[in-house]
CSV table of N, CA and C in Angstrom, one decimal:
chain,number,residue,atom,x,y,z
A,8,MET,N,0.8,-1.3,0.0
A,8,MET,CA,0.0,0.0,0.0
A,8,MET,C,0.8,1.3,0.1
A,9,ARG,N,1.9,1.1,-0.7
A,9,ARG,CA,2.9,2.3,-0.8
A,9,ARG,C,2.2,3.6,-1.6
A,10,ARG,N,1.3,3.3,-2.5
A,10,ARG,CA,0.5,4.3,-3.2
A,10,ARG,C,-0.9,4.1,-2.9
A,11,LEU,N,-1.5,5.4,-2.8
A,11,LEU,CA,-3.0,5.0,-2.7
A,11,LEU,C,-3.9,4.7,-3.9
A,12,ASP,N,-3.5,3.8,-4.4
A,12,ASP,CA,-4.4,3.3,-5.9
A,12,ASP,C,-5.9,2.5,-5.5
A,13,GLN,N,-6.5,2.1,-6.4
A,13,GLN,CA,-7.9,1.4,-6.3
A,13,GLN,C,-7.6,0.4,-5.6
A,14,LEU,N,-6.4,-0.4,-5.8
A,14,LEU,CA,-6.1,-1.8,-5.3
A,14,LEU,C,-6.0,-1.6,-3.7
A,15,ALA,N,-5.3,-0.5,-3.3
A,15,ALA,CA,-4.9,-0.2,-2.0
A,15,ALA,C,-6.2,0.0,-1.2
A,16,ILE,N,-7.1,0.6,-2.0
A,16,ILE,CA,-8.5,1.2,-1.3
A,16,ILE,C,-9.3,-0.2,-1.1
A,17,VAL,N,-9.2,-0.9,-2.0
A,17,VAL,CA,-10.1,-2.3,-1.9
A,17,VAL,C,-9.3,-3.2,-0.7
A,18,TRP,N,-8.1,-3.1,-0.5
A,18,TRP,CA,-7.5,-3.9,0.7
A,18,TRP,C,-7.9,-3.1,2.0
A,19,ILE,N,-8.1,-1.7,2.3
A,19,ILE,CA,-8.3,-1.0,3.0
A,19,ILE,C,-9.8,-1.4,3.5
A,20,GLY,N,-10.6,-1.5,2.6
A,20,GLY,CA,-12.1,-1.9,2.7
A,20,GLY,C,-12.1,-3.2,3.2
A,21,LEU,N,-11.5,-4.3,2.6
A,21,LEU,CA,-11.4,-5.6,3.2
A,21,LEU,C,-11.1,-5.6,4.6
A,22,ILE,N,-10.1,-4.9,5.0
A,22,ILE,CA,-9.5,-5.0,6.3
A,22,ILE,C,-10.8,-4.3,7.1
A,23,ALA,N,-11.2,-3.4,6.8
A,23,ALA,CA,-12.5,-2.7,7.5
A,23,ALA,C,-13.7,-3.7,7.7
A,24,TRP,N,-14.1,-4.4,6.7
A,24,TRP,CA,-14.9,-5.3,6.5
A,24,TRP,C,-14.6,-6.3,7.5
A,25,SER,N,-13.3,-7.0,7.7
A,25,SER,CA,-13.0,-8.1,8.3
A,25,SER,C,-13.1,-7.4,10.0
A,26,VAL,N,-12.6,-6.5,10.2
A,26,VAL,CA,-13.0,-5.8,11.8
A,26,VAL,C,-14.2,-5.6,12.0
A,27,THR,N,-15.1,-5.4,11.0
A,27,THR,CA,-16.5,-5.1,11.5
A,27,THR,C,-17.2,-6.5,12.0
A,28,VAL,N,-16.7,-7.4,10.8
A,28,VAL,CA,-17.4,-8.8,11.0
A,28,VAL,C,-16.7,-9.3,12.3
A,29,THR,N,-15.8,-9.3,12.8
A,29,THR,CA,-15.2,-9.8,14.0
A,29,THR,C,-15.8,-9.2,15.4
A,30,THR,N,-16.1,-7.7,14.9
A,30,THR,CA,-16.6,-6.8,16.0
A,30,THR,C,-18.0,-7.5,16.3
A,31,LEU,N,-18.8,-7.8,15.3
A,31,LEU,CA,-20.1,-8.4,15.4
A,31,LEU,C,-20.2,-9.6,15.8
A,32,HIS,N,-19.4,-10.5,15.6
A,32,HIS,CA,-19.2,-11.7,16.0
A,32,HIS,C,-18.9,-11.8,17.5
A,33,PHE,N,-17.6,-11.0,18.2
A,33,PHE,CA,-17.6,-11.0,19.5
A,33,PHE,C,-18.5,-10.4,20.1
A,34,ALA,N,-19.2,-9.1,19.7
A,34,ALA,CA,-20.4,-8.6,20.2
A,34,ALA,C,-21.4,-9.4,20.6
A,35,GLY,N,-21.8,-10.4,19.5
A,35,GLY,CA,-22.8,-11.3,19.8
A,35,GLY,C,-22.5,-12.3,20.6
A,36,LEU,N,-21.2,-12.7,20.8
A,36,LEU,CA,-20.9,-13.5,22.0
A,36,LEU,C,-21.1,-13.1,23.2
A,37,THR,N,-20.4,-11.8,23.4
A,37,THR,CA,-20.3,-11.1,24.7
A,37,THR,C,-21.6,-10.7,25.2
A,38,LEU,N,-22.4,-10.1,24.4
A,38,LEU,CA,-23.7,-9.4,24.9
A,38,LEU,C,-24.9,-10.4,24.5
A,39,GLU,N,-24.6,-11.8,24.3
A,39,GLU,CA,-25.5,-12.8,24.1
A,39,GLU,C,-26.7,-12.4,23.0
A,40,ILE,N,-25.8,-11.6,21.9
A,40,ILE,CA,-27.0,-11.2,20.9
A,40,ILE,C,-27.3,-12.5,20.0
A,41,TYR,N,-26.7,-13.5,19.8
A,41,TYR,CA,-26.9,-14.6,19.0
A,41,TYR,C,-28.1,-15.1,19.5
A,42,SER,N,-28.3,-15.3,20.7
A,42,SER,CA,-29.5,-15.8,21.3
A,42,SER,C,-30.7,-15.0,21.6
A,43,ALA,N,-30.3,-13.7,21.4
A,43,ALA,CA,-31.7,-12.5,21.6
A,43,ALA,C,-32.2,-12.3,20.1
A,44,ILE,N,-31.2,-12.2,19.4
A,44,ILE,CA,-31.7,-11.7,17.7
A,44,ILE,C,-31.4,-13.2,16.8
A,45,SER,N,-32.7,-13.6,16.5
A,45,SER,CA,-32.5,-14.8,15.6
A,45,SER,C,-31.7,-14.5,14.4
A,46,TRP,N,-31.5,-13.5,13.7
A,46,TRP,CA,-30.8,-13.4,12.3
A,46,TRP,C,-29.4,-13.1,12.5
A,47,TRP,N,-29.0,-12.5,13.6
A,47,TRP,CA,-27.7,-12.3,13.9
A,47,TRP,C,-26.6,-13.2,13.3
A,48,ASP,N,-26.8,-14.6,13.6
A,48,ASP,CA,-26.1,-15.8,13.0
A,48,ASP,C,-25.9,-15.5,11.7
A,49,LEU,N,-27.0,-15.6,11.1
A,49,LEU,CA,-27.1,-15.5,9.6
A,49,LEU,C,-26.4,-14.0,9.0
A,50,LEU,N,-26.7,-13.1,9.8
A,50,LEU,CA,-26.0,-12.0,9.2
A,50,LEU,C,-24.2,-12.0,9.3
A,51,THR,N,-23.6,-12.6,10.4
A,51,THR,CA,-22.4,-12.8,10.5
A,51,THR,C,-21.9,-13.8,9.6
A,52,HIS,N,-22.4,-14.8,9.3
A,52,HIS,CA,-21.9,-15.8,8.4
A,52,HIS,C,-22.0,-15.3,7.2
A,53,SER,N,-23.0,-14.9,6.5
A,53,SER,CA,-23.1,-14.2,5.2
A,53,SER,C,-21.9,-13.2,4.8
A,54,MET,N,-21.7,-12.3,6.0
A,54,MET,CA,-20.6,-11.3,6.0
A,54,MET,C,-19.4,-12.0,5.8
A,55,SER,N,-19.0,-13.2,6.7
A,55,SER,CA,-18.0,-13.7,6.7
A,55,SER,C,-17.7,-14.3,5.2
A,56,GLY,N,-18.6,-15.2,4.9
A,56,GLY,CA,-18.5,-15.8,3.5
A,56,GLY,C,-18.1,-14.6,2.3
A,57,PHE,N,-18.7,-13.5,2.5
A,57,PHE,CA,-18.6,-12.6,1.6
A,57,PHE,C,-16.9,-11.8,1.5
A,58,GLY,N,-16.4,-11.8,2.8
A,58,GLY,CA,-15.1,-11.3,3.3
A,58,GLY,C,-14.0,-12.4,2.7
A,59,ILE,N,-14.3,-13.6,3.1
A,59,ILE,CA,-13.4,-14.5,2.7
A,59,ILE,C,-13.3,-14.8,1.1
A,60,ALA,N,-14.4,-14.7,0.6
A,60,ALA,CA,-14.6,-14.7,-0.7
A,60,ALA,C,-13.6,-13.7,-1.7
A,61,ALA,N,-14.0,-12.2,-1.0
A,61,ALA,CA,-13.2,-11.2,-1.4
A,61,ALA,C,-11.7,-11.4,-1.3
A,62,LEU,N,-11.3,-11.8,-0.1
A,62,LEU,CA,-9.8,-12.3,0.3
A,62,LEU,C,-9.3,-13.2,-0.8
A,63,ALA,N,-10.2,-14.2,-1.1
A,63,ALA,CA,-9.6,-15.2,-1.9
A,63,ALA,C,-9.3,-14.6,-3.4
A,64,VAL,N,-10.3,-13.8,-3.8
A,64,VAL,CA,-10.3,-13.3,-5.3
A,64,VAL,C,-9.0,-12.0,-5.4
A,65,LEU,N,-8.9,-11.4,-4.3
A,65,LEU,CA,-7.8,-10.2,-4.3
A,65,LEU,C,-6.3,-11.0,-4.2
A,66,THR,N,-6.4,-12.2,-3.3
A,66,THR,CA,-4.8,-12.7,-3.5
A,66,THR,C,-4.6,-13.4,-4.7
A,67,HIS,N,-5.6,-13.8,-5.5
A,67,HIS,CA,-5.4,-14.5,-6.5
A,67,HIS,C,-5.7,-13.8,-7.8
A,68,ARG,N,-5.6,-12.3,-7.7
A,68,ARG,CA,-6.3,-11.7,-8.9
A,68,ARG,C,-5.6,-11.8,-10.1
A,69,ASP,N,-4.3,-12.1,-10.2
A,69,ASP,CA,-3.6,-12.4,-11.5
A,69,ASP,C,-4.1,-13.5,-12.1
A,70,ARG,N,-4.4,-14.7,-11.3
A,70,ARG,CA,-5.0,-15.7,-11.9
A,70,ARG,C,-6.5,-15.6,-12.4
A,71,VAL,N,-7.3,-14.6,-11.4
A,71,VAL,CA,-8.7,-14.5,-11.8
A,71,VAL,C,-8.7,-13.6,-13.1
A,72,ALA,N,-7.8,-12.8,-13.4
A,72,ALA,CA,-7.8,-12.0,-14.5
A,72,ALA,C,-7.5,-12.8,-15.7
A,73,ARG,N,-6.5,-13.7,-15.7
A,73,ARG,CA,-5.9,-14.5,-16.7
A,73,ARG,C,-6.9,-15.6,-17.2
A,74,TYR,N,-7.7,-16.1,-16.0
A,74,TYR,CA,-8.8,-17.3,-16.6
A,74,TYR,C,-9.8,-16.8,-16.5
A,75,GLY,N,-10.4,-15.6,-16.1
A,75,GLY,CA,-11.8,-15.2,-16.0
A,75,GLY,C,-12.8,-16.1,-15.3
A,76,SER,N,-12.2,-16.9,-14.4
A,76,SER,CA,-13.0,-17.8,-13.6
A,76,SER,C,-12.8,-17.5,-12.3
A,77,VAL,N,-14.0,-17.4,-11.4
A,77,VAL,CA,-13.9,-17.3,-10.1
A,77,VAL,C,-14.9,-18.0,-9.2
A,78,TRP,N,-15.5,-19.2,-9.8
A,78,TRP,CA,-16.3,-20.0,-9.4
A,78,TRP,C,-15.7,-21.1,-8.5
A,79,TRP,N,-14.2,-21.1,-8.6
A,79,TRP,CA,-13.7,-21.9,-7.4
A,79,TRP,C,-13.7,-21.4,-6.0
A,80,VAL,N,-14.1,-20.2,-6.0
A,80,VAL,CA,-14.4,-19.3,-4.6
A,80,VAL,C,-15.4,-20.1,-3.7
A,81,VAL,N,-16.5,-20.5,-4.5
A,81,VAL,CA,-17.6,-20.9,-3.8
A,81,VAL,C,-17.1,-22.4,-3.0
A,82,PRO,N,-16.6,-23.2,-3.7
A,82,PRO,CA,-16.0,-24.5,-2.7
A,82,PRO,C,-15.0,-24.1,-1.7
A,83,THR,N,-14.3,-23.0,-1.9
A,83,THR,CA,-13.4,-22.7,-1.1
A,83,THR,C,-14.2,-22.2,0.2
A,84,ILE,N,-15.3,-21.3,-0.1
A,84,ILE,CA,-16.0,-20.7,1.3
A,84,ILE,C,-16.4,-21.9,1.8
A,85,VAL,N,-16.9,-23.1,1.1
A,85,VAL,CA,-17.7,-24.2,2.0
A,85,VAL,C,-16.7,-24.7,2.7
A,86,ALA,N,-15.4,-25.1,2.4
A,86,ALA,CA,-14.3,-25.8,3.0
A,86,ALA,C,-13.9,-24.9,4.2
A,87,ILE,N,-13.7,-23.8,4.1
A,87,ILE,CA,-13.4,-22.8,5.2
A,87,ILE,C,-14.5,-22.7,6.1
A,88,GLY,N,-15.5,-22.5,5.7
A,88,GLY,CA,-16.7,-22.7,6.7
A,88,GLY,C,-17.1,-23.9,7.5
A,89,ALA,N,-16.7,-25.0,6.8
A,89,ALA,CA,-16.8,-26.4,7.4
A,89,ALA,C,-15.7,-26.4,8.4
A,90,GLY,N,-14.6,-26.0,8.1
A,90,GLY,CA,-13.5,-25.9,9.2
A,90,GLY,C,-13.8,-25.0,10.4
A,91,PHE,N,-14.4,-23.8,10.2
A,91,PHE,CA,-14.9,-23.2,11.2
A,91,PHE,C,-16.1,-23.7,12.2
A,92,GLU,N,-16.9,-24.4,11.4
A,92,GLU,CA,-18.0,-25.2,12.2
A,92,GLU,C,-17.5,-26.3,13.1
A,93,VAL,N,-16.5,-26.9,12.5
A,93,VAL,CA,-15.6,-27.9,13.5
A,93,VAL,C,-15.0,-27.2,14.8
A,94,TYR,N,-14.7,-26.2,14.6
A,94,TYR,CA,-14.1,-25.3,15.6
A,94,TYR,C,-15.1,-24.9,16.5
A,95,GLU,N,-16.2,-24.4,16.2
A,95,GLU,CA,-17.4,-24.0,16.9
A,95,GLU,C,-17.8,-25.3,17.6
A,96,PHE,N,-17.9,-26.3,17.2
A,96,PHE,CA,-18.4,-27.4,17.9
A,96,PHE,C,-17.4,-27.7,19.0
A,97,ALA,N,-16.0,-27.8,18.7
A,97,ALA,CA,-15.1,-28.2,19.7
A,97,ALA,C,-14.7,-27.3,20.7
A,98,PHE,N,-14.9,-26.0,20.6
A,98,PHE,CA,-14.5,-25.0,21.6
A,98,PHE,C,-15.5,-24.0,22.1
A,99,LYS,N,-16.7,-24.1,21.7
A,99,LYS,CA,-17.7,-23.3,22.2
A,99,LYS,C,-18.7,-23.9,23.2
A,100,ALA,N,-18.8,-23.4,24.7
A,100,ALA,CA,-19.2,-24.1,25.6
A,100,ALA,C,-20.8,-23.9,25.3
A,101,PHE,N,-21.3,-22.9,24.6
A,101,PHE,CA,-22.9,-22.9,24.6
A,101,PHE,C,-23.5,-23.9,23.7
A,102,TRP,N,-22.5,-24.1,22.7
A,102,TRP,CA,-22.9,-25.3,21.7
A,102,TRP,C,-23.4,-26.7,22.3
A,103,HIS,N,-22.7,-26.9,23.3
A,103,HIS,CA,-22.7,-28.4,23.9
A,103,HIS,C,-24.1,-28.5,24.8
A,104,GLU,N,-25.1,-27.6,24.8
A,104,GLU,CA,-26.3,-27.5,25.5
A,104,GLU,C,-27.3,-27.9,24.1
A,105,TRP,N,-27.0,-27.8,23.1
A,105,TRP,CA,-27.7,-28.2,21.9
A,105,TRP,C,-27.7,-29.7,21.7
A,106,THR,N,-29.0,-30.1,21.1
A,106,THR,CA,-29.3,-31.6,20.7
A,106,THR,C,-28.1,-31.6,19.5
A,107,LEU,N,-27.9,-32.9,18.9
A,107,LEU,CA,-27.2,-33.1,17.8
A,107,LEU,C,-28.0,-32.5,16.7
A,108,GLN,N,-29.2,-32.8,16.5
A,108,GLN,CA,-30.2,-32.3,15.5
A,108,GLN,C,-30.1,-30.8,15.2
A,109,LYS,N,-30.2,-30.1,16.5
A,109,LYS,CA,-30.0,-28.7,16.5
A,109,LYS,C,-28.8,-28.0,15.9
A,110,TYR,N,-27.7,-28.7,16.3
A,110,TYR,CA,-26.4,-28.4,16.0
A,110,TYR,C,-26.2,-28.6,14.1
A,111,VAL,N,-26.7,-29.8,13.8
A,111,VAL,CA,-26.8,-30.1,12.3
A,111,VAL,C,-27.3,-29.1,11.6
A,112,VAL,N,-28.6,-28.7,12.0
A,112,VAL,CA,-29.5,-27.9,11.3
A,112,VAL,C,-28.6,-26.4,11.3
A,113,ASP,N,-28.0,-25.9,12.4
A,113,ASP,CA,-27.3,-24.8,12.4
A,113,ASP,C,-26.2,-24.6,11.5
A,114,THR,N,-25.4,-25.9,11.7
A,114,THR,CA,-24.3,-26.0,10.8
A,114,THR,C,-24.9,-25.9,9.1
A,115,VAL,N,-25.7,-26.5,8.6
A,115,VAL,CA,-26.1,-26.4,7.4
A,115,VAL,C,-26.5,-25.1,7.3
A,116,VAL,N,-27.2,-24.2,8.0
A,116,VAL,CA,-27.6,-23.0,7.9
A,116,VAL,C,-26.5,-22.1,7.8
A,117,ASP,N,-25.5,-22.3,8.6
A,117,ASP,CA,-24.3,-21.4,8.6
A,117,ASP,C,-23.4,-21.6,7.1
A,118,LEU,N,-23.3,-22.7,6.8
A,118,LEU,CA,-22.4,-23.0,5.6
A,118,LEU,C,-23.4,-22.5,4.5
A,119,GLY,N,-24.7,-22.6,4.5
A,119,GLY,CA,-25.8,-22.0,3.4
A,119,GLY,C,-25.3,-20.2,3.5
A,120,MET,N,-25.2,-19.7,4.6
A,120,MET,CA,-25.2,-18.3,4.6
A,120,MET,C,-23.8,-18.0,4.2
A,121,ASN,N,-22.8,-18.8,4.6
A,121,ASN,CA,-21.3,-18.4,4.1
A,121,ASN,C,-21.1,-18.7,2.6
A,122,THR,N,-21.9,-19.6,2.2
A,122,THR,CA,-22.0,-19.8,0.8
A,122,THR,C,-22.4,-18.7,-0.1
A,123,LEU,N,-23.8,-18.2,0.4
A,123,LEU,CA,-24.5,-17.0,-0.1
A,123,LEU,C,-23.5,-15.9,-0.1
A,124,GLY,N,-22.8,-15.8,0.8
A,124,GLY,CA,-22.0,-14.4,0.7
A,124,GLY,C,-21.0,-14.7,-0.2
A,125,GLY,N,-20.2,-15.7,-0.3
A,125,GLY,CA,-19.3,-16.0,-1.4
A,125,GLY,C,-19.7,-16.2,-2.7
A,126,THR,N,-21.0,-16.5,-2.9
A,126,THR,CA,-21.6,-16.6,-4.2
A,126,THR,C,-21.8,-15.1,-4.7
A,127,VAL,N,-22.1,-14.3,-4.0
A,127,VAL,CA,-22.4,-12.8,-4.2
A,127,VAL,C,-21.2,-12.3,-4.8
A,128,VAL,N,-20.0,-12.5,-4.0
A,128,VAL,CA,-18.7,-12.2,-4.7
A,128,VAL,C,-18.2,-12.6,-5.9
A,129,SER,N,-18.5,-13.8,-5.8
A,129,SER,CA,-18.1,-14.4,-7.4
A,129,SER,C,-19.0,-13.9,-8.3
A,130,SER,N,-20.2,-14.0,-8.2
A,130,SER,CA,-21.1,-13.4,-9.2
A,130,SER,C,-20.6,-11.9,-9.5
A,131,ALA,N,-20.6,-11.1,-8.6
A,131,ALA,CA,-19.9,-9.8,-9.0
A,131,ALA,C,-18.8,-9.7,-9.6
A,132,VAL,N,-17.7,-10.4,-9.1
A,132,VAL,CA,-16.4,-10.3,-10.2
A,132,VAL,C,-16.5,-11.0,-11.3
A,133,SER,N,-17.2,-11.9,-11.5
A,133,SER,CA,-17.5,-12.7,-12.8
A,133,SER,C,-18.1,-11.8,-13.8
A,134,GLY,N,-19.3,-10.9,-13.4
A,134,GLY,CA,-19.8,-10.0,-14.0
A,134,GLY,C,-19.0,-8.9,-14.5
A,135,TYR,N,-18.1,-8.7,-13.6
A,135,TYR,CA,-17.1,-7.3,-13.8
A,135,TYR,C,-16.2,-7.8,-15.0
A,136,LEU,N,-15.6,-9.0,-14.7
A,136,LEU,CA,-14.8,-9.6,-15.8
A,136,LEU,C,-15.4,-9.7,-17.3
A,137,THR,N,-16.6,-10.1,-17.1
A,137,THR,CA,-17.3,-10.2,-18.6
A,137,THR,C,-17.6,-8.8,-18.9
A,138,ALA,N,-18.0,-7.9,-18.1
A,138,ALA,CA,-18.3,-6.3,-18.7
A,138,ALA,C,-16.8,-5.8,-19.4
A,139,ILE,N,-15.8,-6.0,-18.7
A,139,ILE,CA,-14.5,-5.5,-19.1
A,139,ILE,C,-13.9,-6.1,-20.4
A,140,ASP,N,-13.9,-7.5,-20.3
A,140,ASP,CA,-13.7,-8.3,-21.4
A,140,ASP,C,-14.7,-9.5,-22.0
A,141,PRO,N,-15.8,-8.8,-22.5
A,141,PRO,CA,-16.8,-9.7,-23.0
A,141,PRO,C,-16.3,-11.1,-23.9
A,142,PRO,N,-17.0,-12.0,-23.7
A,142,PRO,CA,-16.5,-13.3,-24.6
A,142,PRO,C,-16.9,-12.9,-25.9
A,143,GLN,N,-15.9,-13.3,-26.9
A,143,GLN,CA,-16.2,-13.3,-28.3
A,143,GLN,C,-16.8,-14.2,-28.9
A,144,PRO,N,-18.0,-14.5,-29.5
A,144,PRO,CA,-18.4,-15.5,-30.2
A,144,PRO,C,-17.4,-16.3,-31.3
A,145,ASP,N,-17.5,-17.5,-31.4
A,145,ASP,CA,-16.7,-18.1,-32.2
A,145,ASP,C,-17.6,-18.2,-33.5
A,146,LEU,N,-17.0,-17.3,-34.7
A,146,LEU,CA,-18.1,-17.2,-36.1
A,146,LEU,C,-17.8,-18.5,-36.7
A,147,SER,N,-16.9,-19.5,-36.5
A,147,SER,CA,-16.7,-20.6,-37.5
A,147,SER,C,-17.5,-21.7,-36.7
A,148,SER,N,-18.3,-22.8,-37.4
A,148,SER,CA,-18.9,-23.7,-37.0
A,148,SER,C,-17.9,-24.8,-36.5
A,149,PRO,N,-18.1,-25.6,-35.6
A,149,PRO,CA,-17.2,-26.6,-35.1
A,149,PRO,C,-16.6,-27.7,-36.1
A,150,ASN,N,-17.7,-28.1,-37.1
A,150,ASN,CA,-17.2,-29.0,-37.7
A,150,ASN,C,-16.9,-28.4,-39.4
A,151,HIS,N,-16.6,-27.3,-39.4
A,151,HIS,CA,-16.3,-26.7,-40.7
A,151,HIS,C,-14.8,-26.4,-40.7
A,152,THR,N,-14.2,-27.0,-41.7
A,152,THR,CA,-12.8,-26.7,-41.9
A,152,THR,C,-12.5,-25.7,-43.0
A,153,GLU,N,-11.7,-24.7,-42.8
A,153,GLU,CA,-11.4,-23.7,-43.9
A,153,GLU,C,-10.1,-24.0,-44.2
């Protein structure tokens, strides 16, 4: 970030996003917002998926620009989200009061929200790449030799 160009501004925005998500998460735990507001968990997980996807795209921007594909981000989000769900199960005392069925439902919803956030980023980047470099139709028929 030696120069204040567009890429540096995007990184600063991503850092601010990460701080916001972390603050919301720890506020939710400390102030017991997760149990008081039903959609708080949905908010934090979708924002996390969005941020992780943005980080993945930014750190691999050369490959993204070269190949024009960002759909590998969605499985990446699912994998990272699954790892976090294992962490939640192992290290969070309040999860141990839940039934296994409730935990499974929560895990599926959490992974869905993570994936939704990542899909928004993947769709936006894919749309942007298509807008700046639209695919050119192949005018020759596949079975025609010239």
